[in-house]
Amino acid sequence: MKIDRIMEARGIVSVDGIIELPSTWTGNIVPETIHVQLTPIGVYQELFVSSVQYGAKVIVRNAAGGPIKAYYEVTADCKPLPVVDDGTCDI
């Protein structure tokens, strides 16, 4: 049985469109698995993820050119835990 381990972050996108991911994510996630969901607040916005920088920042832009006001939810897979074989299990 495989147990998926993920990390999550939620909040409101800053006015400059930068989502700072938690420092605890650095070195503990698989950057290629970062998934970003954006929910506009108040009015229609053409929001998209412009880039993900080093698994530490997500850059959000509004294709319509207006201000950014949105909620975000970011998830990513955790790196696998190391397997420890201390020789005490005889199964």
Short mmCIF file of C-alpha atoms in Angstrom, two decimals, residues 5-71:
data_model
loop_
_atom_site.label_atom_id
_atom_site.label_comp_id
_atom_site.label_asym_id
_atom_site.label_seq_id
_atom_site.Cartn_x
_atom_site.Cartn_y
_atom_site.Cartn_z
CA ARG A 5 2.67 12.40 1.61
CA ILE A 6 1.94 15.94 0.51
CA MET A 7 2.56 19.40 1.85
CA GLU A 8 -0.03 22.17 1.53
CA ALA A 9 0.00 25.95 1.80
CA ARG A 10 -2.99 28.30 1.58
CA GLY A 11 -3.47 32.03 1.73
CA ILE A 12 -4.08 35.21 -0.24
CA VAL A 13 -1.81 36.11 -3.16
CA SER A 14 0.17 39.27 -2.38
CA VAL A 15 -0.46 42.36 -4.51
CA ASP A 16 2.83 41.82 -6.36
CA GLY A 17 1.68 38.31 -7.39
CA ILE A 18 4.37 36.44 -5.47
CA ILE A 19 3.52 33.42 -3.33
CA GLU A 20 6.37 32.65 -0.93
CA LEU A 21 6.30 28.94 -0.16
CA PRO A 22 7.11 27.87 3.42
CA SER A 23 10.83 27.49 4.17
CA THR A 24 10.14 23.98 5.48
CA TRP A 25 9.42 22.94 1.88
CA THR A 26 13.03 23.59 0.79
CA GLY A 27 14.71 20.24 0.25
CA ASN A 28 11.63 18.31 1.42
CA ILE A 29 9.41 18.39 -1.68
CA VAL A 30 9.64 17.25 -5.28
CA PRO A 31 9.50 20.62 -7.13
CA GLU A 32 8.07 19.03 -10.30
CA THR A 33 4.92 18.08 -8.37
CA ILE A 34 3.97 21.61 -7.28
CA HIS A 35 0.29 22.23 -8.04
CA VAL A 36 -1.24 25.71 -7.71
CA GLN A 37 -4.95 26.49 -7.54
CA LEU A 38 -6.04 30.14 -7.77
CA THR A 39 -9.48 31.49 -6.89
CA PRO A 40 -10.20 35.13 -7.84
CA ILE A 41 -11.73 37.37 -5.17
CA GLY A 42 -14.48 39.82 -6.09
CA VAL A 43 -14.14 40.12 -9.86
CA TYR A 44 -13.19 38.01 -12.86
CA GLN A 45 -9.43 37.77 -13.37
CA GLU A 46 -7.38 35.89 -15.97
CA LEU A 47 -4.92 34.48 -13.45
CA PHE A 48 -2.10 32.12 -14.37
CA VAL A 49 1.16 30.83 -12.91
CA SER A 50 3.97 32.61 -14.72
CA SER A 51 6.75 30.59 -13.08
CA VAL A 52 7.83 28.55 -10.09
CA GLN A 53 11.25 29.63 -8.86
CA TYR A 54 13.45 26.99 -7.24
CA GLY A 55 10.46 25.39 -5.50
CA ALA A 56 10.43 28.43 -3.17
CA LYS A 57 8.31 31.06 -4.97
CA VAL A 58 5.32 31.01 -7.29
CA ILE A 59 4.86 33.99 -9.60
CA VAL A 60 1.21 34.72 -10.48
CA ARG A 61 0.11 37.10 -13.23
CA ASN A 62 -3.20 38.48 -14.52
CA ALA A 63 -3.41 38.17 -18.31
CA ALA A 64 -5.97 41.00 -18.36
CA GLY A 65 -3.36 43.30 -16.83
CA GLY A 66 -5.43 44.24 -13.80
CA PRO A 67 -4.53 43.94 -10.14
CA ILE A 68 -4.29 40.51 -8.55
CA LYS A 69 -6.64 39.64 -5.72
CA ALA A 70 -7.01 35.92 -5.14
CA TYR A 71 -6.83 32.99 -2.77
#
